[in-house]
PDB file of C-alpha atoms in Angstrom:
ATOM      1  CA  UNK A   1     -57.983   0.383 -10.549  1.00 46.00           C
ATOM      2  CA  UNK A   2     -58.392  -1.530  -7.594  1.00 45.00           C
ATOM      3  CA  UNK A   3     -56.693  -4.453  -9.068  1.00 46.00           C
ATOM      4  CA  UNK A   4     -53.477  -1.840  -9.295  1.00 46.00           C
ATOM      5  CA  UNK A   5     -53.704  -0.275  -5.395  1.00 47.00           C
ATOM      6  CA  UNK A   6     -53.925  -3.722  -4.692  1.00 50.00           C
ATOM      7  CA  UNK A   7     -51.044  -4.506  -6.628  1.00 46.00           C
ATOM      8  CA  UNK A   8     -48.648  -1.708  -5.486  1.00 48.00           C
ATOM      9  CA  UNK A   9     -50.238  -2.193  -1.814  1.00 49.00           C
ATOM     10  CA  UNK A  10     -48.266  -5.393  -2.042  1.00 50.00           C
ATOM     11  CA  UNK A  11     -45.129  -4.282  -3.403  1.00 47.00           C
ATOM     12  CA  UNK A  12     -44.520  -1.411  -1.076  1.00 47.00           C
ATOM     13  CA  UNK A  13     -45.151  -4.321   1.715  1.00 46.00           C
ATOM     14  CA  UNK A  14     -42.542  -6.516   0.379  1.00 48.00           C
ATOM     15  CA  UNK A  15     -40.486  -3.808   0.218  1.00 45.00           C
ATOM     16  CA  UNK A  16     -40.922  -2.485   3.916  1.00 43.00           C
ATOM     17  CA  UNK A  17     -40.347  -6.284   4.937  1.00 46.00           C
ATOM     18  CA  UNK A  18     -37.241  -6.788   3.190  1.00 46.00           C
ATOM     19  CA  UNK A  19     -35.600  -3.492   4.592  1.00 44.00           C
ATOM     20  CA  UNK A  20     -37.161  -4.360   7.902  1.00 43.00           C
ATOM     21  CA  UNK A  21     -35.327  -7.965   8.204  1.00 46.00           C
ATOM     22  CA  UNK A  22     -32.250  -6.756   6.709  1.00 50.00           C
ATOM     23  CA  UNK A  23     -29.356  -6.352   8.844  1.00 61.00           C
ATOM     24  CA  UNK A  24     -28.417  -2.330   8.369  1.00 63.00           C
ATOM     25  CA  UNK A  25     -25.414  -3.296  10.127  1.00 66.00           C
ATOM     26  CA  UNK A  26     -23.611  -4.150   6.771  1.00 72.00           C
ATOM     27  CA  UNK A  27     -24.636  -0.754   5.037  1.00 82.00           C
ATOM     28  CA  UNK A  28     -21.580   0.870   6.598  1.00 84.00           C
ATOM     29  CA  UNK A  29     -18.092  -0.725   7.457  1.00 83.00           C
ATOM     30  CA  UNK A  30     -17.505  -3.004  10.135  1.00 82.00           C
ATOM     31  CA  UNK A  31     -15.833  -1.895  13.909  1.00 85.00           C
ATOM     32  CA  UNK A  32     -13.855  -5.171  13.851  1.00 88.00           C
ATOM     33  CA  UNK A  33     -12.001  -6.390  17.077  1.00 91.00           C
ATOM     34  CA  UNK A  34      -8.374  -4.353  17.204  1.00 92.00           C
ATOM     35  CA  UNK A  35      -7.750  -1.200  18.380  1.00 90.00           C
ATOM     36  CA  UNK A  36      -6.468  -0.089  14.705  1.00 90.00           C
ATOM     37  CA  UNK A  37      -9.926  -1.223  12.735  1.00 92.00           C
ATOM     38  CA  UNK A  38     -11.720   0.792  15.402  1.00 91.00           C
ATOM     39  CA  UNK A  39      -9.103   3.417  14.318  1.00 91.00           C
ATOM     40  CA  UNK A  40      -9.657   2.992  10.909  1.00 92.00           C
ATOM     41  CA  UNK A  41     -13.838   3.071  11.256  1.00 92.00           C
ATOM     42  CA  UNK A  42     -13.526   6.566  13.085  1.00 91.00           C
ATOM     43  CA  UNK A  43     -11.338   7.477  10.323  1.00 91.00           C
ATOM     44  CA  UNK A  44     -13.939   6.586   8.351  1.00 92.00           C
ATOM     45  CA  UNK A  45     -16.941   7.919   9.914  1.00 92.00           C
ATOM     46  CA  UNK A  46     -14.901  11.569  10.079  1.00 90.00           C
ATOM     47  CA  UNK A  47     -14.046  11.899   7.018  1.00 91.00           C
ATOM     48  CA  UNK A  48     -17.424  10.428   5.903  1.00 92.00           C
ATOM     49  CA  UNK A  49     -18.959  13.186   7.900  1.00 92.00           C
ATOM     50  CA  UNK A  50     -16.797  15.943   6.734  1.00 90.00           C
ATOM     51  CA  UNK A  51     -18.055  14.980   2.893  1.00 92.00           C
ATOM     52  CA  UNK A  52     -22.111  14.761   4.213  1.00 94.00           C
ATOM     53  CA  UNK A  53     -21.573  18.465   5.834  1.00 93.00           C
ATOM     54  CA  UNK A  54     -19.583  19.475   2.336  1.00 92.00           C
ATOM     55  CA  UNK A  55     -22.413  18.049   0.413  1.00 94.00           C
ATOM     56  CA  UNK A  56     -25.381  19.621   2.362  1.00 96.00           C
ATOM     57  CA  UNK A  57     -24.001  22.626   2.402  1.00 93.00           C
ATOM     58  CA  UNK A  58     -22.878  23.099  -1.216  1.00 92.00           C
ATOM     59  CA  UNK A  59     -26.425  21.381  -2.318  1.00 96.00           C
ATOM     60  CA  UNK A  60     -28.295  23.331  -0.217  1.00 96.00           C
ATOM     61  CA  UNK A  61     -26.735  26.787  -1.521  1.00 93.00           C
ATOM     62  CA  UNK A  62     -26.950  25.711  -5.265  1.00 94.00           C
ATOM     63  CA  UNK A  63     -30.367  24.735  -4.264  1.00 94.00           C
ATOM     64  CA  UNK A  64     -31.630  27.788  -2.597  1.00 93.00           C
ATOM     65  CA  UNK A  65     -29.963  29.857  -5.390  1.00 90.00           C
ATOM     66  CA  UNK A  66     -31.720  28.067  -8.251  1.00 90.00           C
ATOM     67  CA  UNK A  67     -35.395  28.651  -6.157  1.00 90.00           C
ATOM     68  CA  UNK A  68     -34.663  31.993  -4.830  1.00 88.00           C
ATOM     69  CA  UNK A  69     -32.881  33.864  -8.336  1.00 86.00           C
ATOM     70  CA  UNK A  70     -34.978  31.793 -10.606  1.00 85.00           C
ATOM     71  CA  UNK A  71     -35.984  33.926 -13.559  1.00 81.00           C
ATOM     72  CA  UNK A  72     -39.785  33.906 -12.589  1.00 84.00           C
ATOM     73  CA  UNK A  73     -39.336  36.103 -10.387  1.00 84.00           C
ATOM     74  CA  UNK A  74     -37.610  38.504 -12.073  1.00 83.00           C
ATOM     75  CA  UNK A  75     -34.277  38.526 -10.675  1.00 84.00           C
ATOM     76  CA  UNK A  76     -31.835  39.603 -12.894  1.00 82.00           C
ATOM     77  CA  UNK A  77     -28.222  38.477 -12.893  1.00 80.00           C
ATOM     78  CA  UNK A  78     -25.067  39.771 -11.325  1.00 77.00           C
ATOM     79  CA  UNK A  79     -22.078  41.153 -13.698  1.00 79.00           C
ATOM     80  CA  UNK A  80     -19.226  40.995 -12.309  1.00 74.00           C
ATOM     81  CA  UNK A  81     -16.218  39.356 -13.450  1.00 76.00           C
ATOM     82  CA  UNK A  82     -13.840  38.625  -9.986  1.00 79.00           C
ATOM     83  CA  UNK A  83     -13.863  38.736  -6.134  1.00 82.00           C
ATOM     84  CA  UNK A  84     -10.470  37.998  -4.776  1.00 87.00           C
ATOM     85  CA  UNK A  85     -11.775  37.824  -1.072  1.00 88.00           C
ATOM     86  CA  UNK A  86     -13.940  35.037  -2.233  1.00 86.00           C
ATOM     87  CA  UNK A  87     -11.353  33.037  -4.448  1.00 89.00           C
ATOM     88  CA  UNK A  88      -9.270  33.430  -1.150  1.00 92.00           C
ATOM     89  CA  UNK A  89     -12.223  31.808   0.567  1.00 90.00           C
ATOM     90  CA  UNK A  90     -12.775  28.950  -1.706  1.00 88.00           C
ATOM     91  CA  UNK A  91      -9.210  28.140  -1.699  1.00 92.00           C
ATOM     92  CA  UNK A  92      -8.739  28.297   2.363  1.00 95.00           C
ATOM     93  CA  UNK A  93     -11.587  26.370   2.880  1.00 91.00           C
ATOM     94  CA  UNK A  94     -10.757  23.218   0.797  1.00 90.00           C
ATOM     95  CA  UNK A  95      -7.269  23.006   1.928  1.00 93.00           C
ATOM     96  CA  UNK A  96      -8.087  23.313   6.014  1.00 92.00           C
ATOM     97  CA  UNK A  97     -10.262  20.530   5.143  1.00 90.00           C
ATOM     98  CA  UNK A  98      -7.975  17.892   3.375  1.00 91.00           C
ATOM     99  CA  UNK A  99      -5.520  19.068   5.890  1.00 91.00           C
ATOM    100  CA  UNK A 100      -8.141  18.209   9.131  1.00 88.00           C
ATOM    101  CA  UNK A 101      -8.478  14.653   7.085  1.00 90.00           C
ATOM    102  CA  UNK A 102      -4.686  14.370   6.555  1.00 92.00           C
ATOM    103  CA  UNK A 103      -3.575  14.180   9.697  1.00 91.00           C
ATOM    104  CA  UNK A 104      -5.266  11.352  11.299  1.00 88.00           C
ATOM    105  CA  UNK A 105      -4.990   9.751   8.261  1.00 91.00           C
ATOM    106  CA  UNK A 106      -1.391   9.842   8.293  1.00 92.00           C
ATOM    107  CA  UNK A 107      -1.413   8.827  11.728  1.00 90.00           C
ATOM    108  CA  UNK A 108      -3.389   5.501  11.449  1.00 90.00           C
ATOM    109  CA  UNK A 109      -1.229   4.593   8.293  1.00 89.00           C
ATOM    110  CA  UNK A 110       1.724   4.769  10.577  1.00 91.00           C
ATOM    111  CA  UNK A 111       0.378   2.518  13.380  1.00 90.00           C
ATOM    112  CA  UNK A 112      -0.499   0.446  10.845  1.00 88.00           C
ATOM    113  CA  UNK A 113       3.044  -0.157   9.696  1.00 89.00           C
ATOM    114  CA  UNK A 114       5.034  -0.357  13.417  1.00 92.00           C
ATOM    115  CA  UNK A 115       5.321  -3.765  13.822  1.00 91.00           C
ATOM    116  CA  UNK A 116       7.993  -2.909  16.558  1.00 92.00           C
ATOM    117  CA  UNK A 117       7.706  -4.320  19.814  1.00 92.00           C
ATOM    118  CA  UNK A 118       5.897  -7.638  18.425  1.00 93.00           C
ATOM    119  CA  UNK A 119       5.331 -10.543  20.749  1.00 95.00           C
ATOM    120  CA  UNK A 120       4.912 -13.004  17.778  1.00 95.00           C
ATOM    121  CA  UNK A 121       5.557 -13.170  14.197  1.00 96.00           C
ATOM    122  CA  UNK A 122       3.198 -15.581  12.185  1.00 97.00           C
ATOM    123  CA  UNK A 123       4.777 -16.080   8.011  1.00 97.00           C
ATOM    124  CA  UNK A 124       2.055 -15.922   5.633  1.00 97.00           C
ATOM    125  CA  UNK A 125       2.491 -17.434   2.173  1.00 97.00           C
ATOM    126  CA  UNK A 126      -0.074 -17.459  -0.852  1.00 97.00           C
ATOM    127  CA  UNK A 127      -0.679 -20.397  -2.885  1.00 97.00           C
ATOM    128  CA  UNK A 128      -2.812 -21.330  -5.934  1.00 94.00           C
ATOM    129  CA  UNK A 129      -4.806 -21.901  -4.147  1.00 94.00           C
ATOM    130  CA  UNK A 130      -4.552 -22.421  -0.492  1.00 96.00           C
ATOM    131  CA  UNK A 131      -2.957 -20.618   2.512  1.00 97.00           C
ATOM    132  CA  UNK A 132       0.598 -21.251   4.354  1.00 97.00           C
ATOM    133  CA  UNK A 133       1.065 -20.334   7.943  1.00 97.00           C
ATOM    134  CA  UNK A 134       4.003 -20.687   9.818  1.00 97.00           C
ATOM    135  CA  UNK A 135       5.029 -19.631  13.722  1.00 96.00           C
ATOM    136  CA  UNK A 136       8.503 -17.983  13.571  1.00 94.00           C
ATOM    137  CA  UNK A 137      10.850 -19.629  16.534  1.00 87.00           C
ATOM    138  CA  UNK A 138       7.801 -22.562  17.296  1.00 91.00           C
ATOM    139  CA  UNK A 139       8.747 -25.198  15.148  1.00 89.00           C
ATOM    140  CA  UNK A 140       4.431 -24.917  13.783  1.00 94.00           C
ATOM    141  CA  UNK A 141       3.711 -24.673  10.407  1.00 94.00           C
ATOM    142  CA  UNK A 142       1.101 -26.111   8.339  1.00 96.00           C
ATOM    143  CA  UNK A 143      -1.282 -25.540   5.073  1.00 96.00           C
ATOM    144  CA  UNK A 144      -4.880 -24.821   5.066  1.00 97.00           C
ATOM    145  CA  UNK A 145      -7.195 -25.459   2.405  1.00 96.00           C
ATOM    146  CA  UNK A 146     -10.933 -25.179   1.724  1.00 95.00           C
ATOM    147  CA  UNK A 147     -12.622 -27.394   4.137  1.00 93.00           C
ATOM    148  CA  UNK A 148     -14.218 -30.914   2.672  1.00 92.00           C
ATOM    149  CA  UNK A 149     -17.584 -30.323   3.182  1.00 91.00           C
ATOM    150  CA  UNK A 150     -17.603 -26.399   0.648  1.00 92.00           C
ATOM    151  CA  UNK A 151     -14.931 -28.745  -1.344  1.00 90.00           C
ATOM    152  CA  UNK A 152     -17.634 -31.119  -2.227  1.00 91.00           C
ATOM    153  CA  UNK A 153     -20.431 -28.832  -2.604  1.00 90.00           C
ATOM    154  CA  UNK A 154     -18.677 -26.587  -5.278  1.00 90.00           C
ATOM    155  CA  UNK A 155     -18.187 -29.135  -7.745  1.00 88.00           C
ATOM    156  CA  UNK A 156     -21.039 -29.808 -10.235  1.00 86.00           C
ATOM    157  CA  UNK A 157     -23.431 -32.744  -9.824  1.00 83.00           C
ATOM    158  CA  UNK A 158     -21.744 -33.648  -6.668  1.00 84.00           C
ATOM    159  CA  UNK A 159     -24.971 -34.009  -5.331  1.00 86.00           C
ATOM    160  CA  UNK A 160     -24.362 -31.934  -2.496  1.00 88.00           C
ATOM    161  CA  UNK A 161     -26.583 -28.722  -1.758  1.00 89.00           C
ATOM    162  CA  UNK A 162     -24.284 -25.701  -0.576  1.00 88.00           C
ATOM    163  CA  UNK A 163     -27.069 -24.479   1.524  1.00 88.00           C
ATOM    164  CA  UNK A 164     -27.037 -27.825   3.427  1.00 88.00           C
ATOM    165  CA  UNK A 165     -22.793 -26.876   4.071  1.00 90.00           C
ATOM    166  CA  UNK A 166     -22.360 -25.013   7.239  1.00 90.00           C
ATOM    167  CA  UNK A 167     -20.127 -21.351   6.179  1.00 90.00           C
ATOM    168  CA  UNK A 168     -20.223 -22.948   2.727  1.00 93.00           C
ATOM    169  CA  UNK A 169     -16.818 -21.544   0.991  1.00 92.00           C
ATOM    170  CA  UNK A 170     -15.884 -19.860   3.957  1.00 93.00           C
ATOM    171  CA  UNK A 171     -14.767 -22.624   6.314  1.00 94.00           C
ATOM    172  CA  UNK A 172     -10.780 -24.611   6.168  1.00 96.00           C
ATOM    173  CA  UNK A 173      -9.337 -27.390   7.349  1.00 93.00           C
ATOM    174  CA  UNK A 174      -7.286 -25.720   9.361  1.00 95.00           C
ATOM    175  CA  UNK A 175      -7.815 -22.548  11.466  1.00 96.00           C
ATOM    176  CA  UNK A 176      -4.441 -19.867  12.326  1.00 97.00           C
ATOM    177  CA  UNK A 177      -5.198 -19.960  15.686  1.00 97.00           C
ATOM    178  CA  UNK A 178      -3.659 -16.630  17.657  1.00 97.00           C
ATOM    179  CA  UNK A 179      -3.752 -15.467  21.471  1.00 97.00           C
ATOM    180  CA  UNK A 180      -5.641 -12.200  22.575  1.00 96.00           C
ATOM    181  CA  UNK A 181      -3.674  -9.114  23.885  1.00 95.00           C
ATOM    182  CA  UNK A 182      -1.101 -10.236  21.707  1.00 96.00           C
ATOM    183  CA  UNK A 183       0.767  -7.930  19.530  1.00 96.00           C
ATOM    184  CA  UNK A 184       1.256 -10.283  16.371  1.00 97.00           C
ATOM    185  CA  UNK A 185       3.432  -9.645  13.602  1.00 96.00           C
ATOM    186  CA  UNK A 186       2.435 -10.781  10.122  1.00 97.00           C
ATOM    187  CA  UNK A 187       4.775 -11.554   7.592  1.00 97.00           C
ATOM    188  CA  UNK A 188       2.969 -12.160   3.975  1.00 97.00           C
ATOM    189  CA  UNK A 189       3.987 -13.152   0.874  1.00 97.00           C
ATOM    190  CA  UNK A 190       3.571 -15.380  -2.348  1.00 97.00           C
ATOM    191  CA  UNK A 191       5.332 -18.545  -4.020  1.00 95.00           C
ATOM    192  CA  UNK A 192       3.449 -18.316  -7.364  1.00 95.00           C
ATOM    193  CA  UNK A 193       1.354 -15.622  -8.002  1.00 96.00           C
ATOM    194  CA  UNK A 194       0.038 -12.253  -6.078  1.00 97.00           C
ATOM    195  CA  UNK A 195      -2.679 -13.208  -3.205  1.00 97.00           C
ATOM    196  CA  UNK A 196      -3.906 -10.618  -0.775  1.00 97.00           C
ATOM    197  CA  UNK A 197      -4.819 -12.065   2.780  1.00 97.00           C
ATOM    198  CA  UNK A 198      -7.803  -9.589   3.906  1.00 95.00           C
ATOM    199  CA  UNK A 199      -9.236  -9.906   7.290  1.00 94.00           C
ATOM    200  CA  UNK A 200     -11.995  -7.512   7.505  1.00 91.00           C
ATOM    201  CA  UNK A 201     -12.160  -7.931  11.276  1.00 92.00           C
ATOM    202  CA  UNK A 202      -8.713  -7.014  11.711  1.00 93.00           C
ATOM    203  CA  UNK A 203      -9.246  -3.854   9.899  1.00 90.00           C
ATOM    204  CA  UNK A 204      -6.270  -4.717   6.998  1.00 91.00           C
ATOM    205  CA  UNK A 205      -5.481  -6.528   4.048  1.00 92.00           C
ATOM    206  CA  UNK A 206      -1.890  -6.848   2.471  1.00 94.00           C
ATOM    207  CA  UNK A 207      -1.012  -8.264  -1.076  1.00 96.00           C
ATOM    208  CA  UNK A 208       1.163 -11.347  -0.867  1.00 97.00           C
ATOM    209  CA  UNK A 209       3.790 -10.863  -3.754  1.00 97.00           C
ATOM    210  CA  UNK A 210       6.365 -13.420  -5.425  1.00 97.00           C
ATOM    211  CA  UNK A 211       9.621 -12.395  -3.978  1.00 96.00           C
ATOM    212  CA  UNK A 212       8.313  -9.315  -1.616  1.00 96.00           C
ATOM    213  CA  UNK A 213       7.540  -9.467   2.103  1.00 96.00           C
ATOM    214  CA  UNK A 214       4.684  -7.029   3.551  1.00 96.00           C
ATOM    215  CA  UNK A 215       4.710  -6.915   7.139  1.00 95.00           C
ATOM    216  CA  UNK A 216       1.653  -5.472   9.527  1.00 94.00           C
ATOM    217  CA  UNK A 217       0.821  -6.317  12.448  1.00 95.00           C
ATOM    218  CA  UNK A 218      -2.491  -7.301  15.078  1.00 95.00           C
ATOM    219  CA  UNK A 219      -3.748  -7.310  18.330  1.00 96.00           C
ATOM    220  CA  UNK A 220      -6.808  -9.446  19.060  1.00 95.00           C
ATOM    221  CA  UNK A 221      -8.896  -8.259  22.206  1.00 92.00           C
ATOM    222  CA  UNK A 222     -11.930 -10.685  21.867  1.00 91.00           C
ATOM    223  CA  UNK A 223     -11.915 -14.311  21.491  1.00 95.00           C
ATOM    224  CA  UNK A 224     -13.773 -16.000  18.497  1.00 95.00           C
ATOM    225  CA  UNK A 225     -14.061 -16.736  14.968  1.00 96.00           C
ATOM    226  CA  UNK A 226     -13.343 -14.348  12.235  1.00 96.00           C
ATOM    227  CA  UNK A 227     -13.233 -15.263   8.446  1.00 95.00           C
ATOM    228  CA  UNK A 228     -11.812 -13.891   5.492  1.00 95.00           C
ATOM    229  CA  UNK A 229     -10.184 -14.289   1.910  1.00 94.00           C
ATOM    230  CA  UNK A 230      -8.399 -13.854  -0.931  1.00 96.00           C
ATOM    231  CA  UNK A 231      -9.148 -10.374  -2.439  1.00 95.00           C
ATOM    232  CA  UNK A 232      -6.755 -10.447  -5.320  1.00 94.00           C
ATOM    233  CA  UNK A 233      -7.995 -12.206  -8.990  1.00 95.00           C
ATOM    234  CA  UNK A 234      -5.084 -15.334  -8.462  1.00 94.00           C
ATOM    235  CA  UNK A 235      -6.491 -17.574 -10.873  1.00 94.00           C
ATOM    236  CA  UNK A 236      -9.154 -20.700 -11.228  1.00 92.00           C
ATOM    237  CA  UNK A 237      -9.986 -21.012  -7.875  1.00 93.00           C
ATOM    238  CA  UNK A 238      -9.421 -17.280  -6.560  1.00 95.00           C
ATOM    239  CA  UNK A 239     -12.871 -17.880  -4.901  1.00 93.00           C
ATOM    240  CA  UNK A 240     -11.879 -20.681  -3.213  1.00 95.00           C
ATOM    241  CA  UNK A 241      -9.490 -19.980  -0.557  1.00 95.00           C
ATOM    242  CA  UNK A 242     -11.039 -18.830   2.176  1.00 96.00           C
ATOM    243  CA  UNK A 243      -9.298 -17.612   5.711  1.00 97.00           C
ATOM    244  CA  UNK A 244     -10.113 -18.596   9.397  1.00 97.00           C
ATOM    245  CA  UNK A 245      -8.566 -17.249  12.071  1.00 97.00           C
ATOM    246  CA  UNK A 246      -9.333 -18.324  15.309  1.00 97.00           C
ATOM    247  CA  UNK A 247      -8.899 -16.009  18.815  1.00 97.00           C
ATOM    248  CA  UNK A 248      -7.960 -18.061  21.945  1.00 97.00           C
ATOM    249  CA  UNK A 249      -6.816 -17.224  25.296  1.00 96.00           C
ATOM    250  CA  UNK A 250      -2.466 -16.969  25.967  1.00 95.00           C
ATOM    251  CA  UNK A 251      -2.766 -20.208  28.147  1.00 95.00           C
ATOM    252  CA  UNK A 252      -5.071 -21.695  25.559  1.00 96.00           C
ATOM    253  CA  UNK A 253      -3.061 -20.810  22.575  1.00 96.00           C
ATOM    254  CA  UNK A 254       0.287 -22.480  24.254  1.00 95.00           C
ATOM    255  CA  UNK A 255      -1.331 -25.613  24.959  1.00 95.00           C
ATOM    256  CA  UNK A 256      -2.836 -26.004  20.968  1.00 95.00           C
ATOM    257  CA  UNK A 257       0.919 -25.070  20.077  1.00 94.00           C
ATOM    258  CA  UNK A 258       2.648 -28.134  22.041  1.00 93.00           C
ATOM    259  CA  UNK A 259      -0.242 -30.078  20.902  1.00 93.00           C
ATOM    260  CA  UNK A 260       0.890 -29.261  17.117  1.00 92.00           C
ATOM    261  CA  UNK A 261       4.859 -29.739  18.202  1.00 87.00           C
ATOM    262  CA  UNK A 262       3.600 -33.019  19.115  1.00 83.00           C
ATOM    263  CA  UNK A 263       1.172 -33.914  15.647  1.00 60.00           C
ATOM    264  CA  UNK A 264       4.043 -32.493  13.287  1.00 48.00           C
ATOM    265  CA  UNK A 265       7.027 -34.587  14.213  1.00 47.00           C
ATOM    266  CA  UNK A 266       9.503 -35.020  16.636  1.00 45.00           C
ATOM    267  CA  UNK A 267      11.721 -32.769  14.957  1.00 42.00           C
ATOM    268  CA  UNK A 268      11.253 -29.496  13.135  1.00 43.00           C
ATOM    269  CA  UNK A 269      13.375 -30.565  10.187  1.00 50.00           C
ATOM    270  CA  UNK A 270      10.998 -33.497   9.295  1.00 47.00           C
ATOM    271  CA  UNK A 271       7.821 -30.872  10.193  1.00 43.00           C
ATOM    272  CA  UNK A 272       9.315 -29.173   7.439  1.00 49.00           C
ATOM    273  CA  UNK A 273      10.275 -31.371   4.958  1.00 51.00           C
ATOM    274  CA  UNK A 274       6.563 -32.835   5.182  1.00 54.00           C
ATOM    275  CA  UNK A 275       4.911 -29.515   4.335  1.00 52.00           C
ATOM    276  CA  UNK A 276       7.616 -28.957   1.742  1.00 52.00           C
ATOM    277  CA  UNK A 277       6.097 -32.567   0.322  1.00 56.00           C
ATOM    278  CA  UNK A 278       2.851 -30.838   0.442  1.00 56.00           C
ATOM    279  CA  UNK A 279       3.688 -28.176  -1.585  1.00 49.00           C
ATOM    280  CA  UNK A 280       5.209 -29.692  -3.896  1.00 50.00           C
ATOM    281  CA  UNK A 281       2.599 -32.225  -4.802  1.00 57.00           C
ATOM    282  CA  UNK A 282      -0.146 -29.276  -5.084  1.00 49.00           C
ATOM    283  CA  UNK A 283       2.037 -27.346  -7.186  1.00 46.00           C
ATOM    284  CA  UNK A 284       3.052 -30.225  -9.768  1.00 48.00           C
ATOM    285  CA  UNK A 285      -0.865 -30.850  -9.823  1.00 53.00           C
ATOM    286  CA  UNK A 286      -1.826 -27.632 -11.388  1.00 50.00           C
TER     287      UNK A 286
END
């Protein structure tokens, strides 16, 4: 006996430890760092506790019901067939609700989608299975891939620990880079197969489709780091395909752009025929 209180002793420690070092921060969604994915976690947390009130109350009533009528105590039951004050009531009710969750719904979904009035629109295309950025009217474009280092790690007996890989699978070559208080148009789409680009700390995701161009837009308010991925099955190496996106200051971001005017070429035309290369020889590879 003491052998098992021992033995449960130390389970219910383990498990207070784990919960204690875990971060509850990823139990719920994410604010992110744009106006619309703090939108978009109020949304949430409304509606979220619209359905916790919904579910304590009708709980609680089929709860106190069962207890307080049970047949123990010698409560017999109602007869009666119909009320129509309370199928009024039960149908009121419901529909002031989805209508109080409707509307700012509705509204969020539409900020989403007004890409008017865009400072900047960045092209977005999907590859299997790498990303393609481009700067409309800057002459920038490039491709970015999985960095080396996750590259390496990934494949078997490479000899290479993942955990020794720093953001192992979720680092690239190279980063979007994007000014703060910026609004930023995104134009995404596919040349082989459907991608989705998913940002989490943008608040969004959009499928990028052979043939079809989503547009929605951003605007950054804190500099840093912020990863992503793929969140569409695209094949082989769906997993691999991460997305960085880095946050820089205006005068910061204009300075990396000359500086990639000045890696890419002289001209646009030869900027473009070079990733065009690119493309070509990772497509005739597959």
């Amino acid at each position: 006996m003491t052998t098992a209180n021992g033995l449960i002793g130390s389970m219910a420690l383990a498990l207070f430890s784990t919960t204690a070092s875990a971060d509850l921060g990823l139990i719920n969604m994410t604010r992110g760092v744009t106006e619309s994915s703090r939108q978009i976690y109020d949304l949430h947390m409304t509606i979220f506790s619209i359905t916790v009130a919904i579910g304590v109350l009708v709980f609680g009533a089929m709860f106190y019901s069962i207890f307080r009528h049970r047949k123990a105590r010698g409560v017999k039951p109602a007869k009666f067939h119909h009320s129509t004050a309370v199928e009024i009531v039960w149908t009121v009710i419901p529909l002031g609700i989805l209508v109080a969750m409707a509307v700012p719904a509705t509204q969020t979904l539409i900020d989403l989608d007004d890409t008017s009035e865009s400072e900047m629109t960045v092209k977005v295309t999907g590859y299997q299975w790498f990303w393609g950025y481009e700067y409309m009217d800057e002459d920038v474009q490039f491709l970015s891939r999985l960095d080396v280092d996750s590259d390496r790690a990934r494949r078997l007996r490479s000899g290479v620990e993942p955990a020794s890989v720093d953001n192992y699978l979720q680092n690239v070559d190279k980063r979007l880079v994007l000014p703060v208080d910026t609004k930023i148009r995104f134009q995404i789409t596919a040349a082989d197969v459907i991608h989705s680009w998913w940002m989490p700390d943008l608040g969004w995701k959009k499928d990028a489709i052979p043939g079809f161009v989503n547009e929605t837009w951003t605007r950054i308010d804190e500099p840093g780091v912020y990863r992503g991925r793929c969140a569409e099955l695209c094949g082989r190496d769906h997993g691999f395909m991460p997305i960085v996106v880095e946050a820089v200051e205006k005068d910061e971001f204009q300075a990396w752009l000359a500086e990639q005017r000045g890696e890419t070429g002289a001209t646009a035309e030869a900027a473009e025929t070079d990733e065009d290369e690119q493309v070509g020889d990772a497509l005739a590879s597959r």
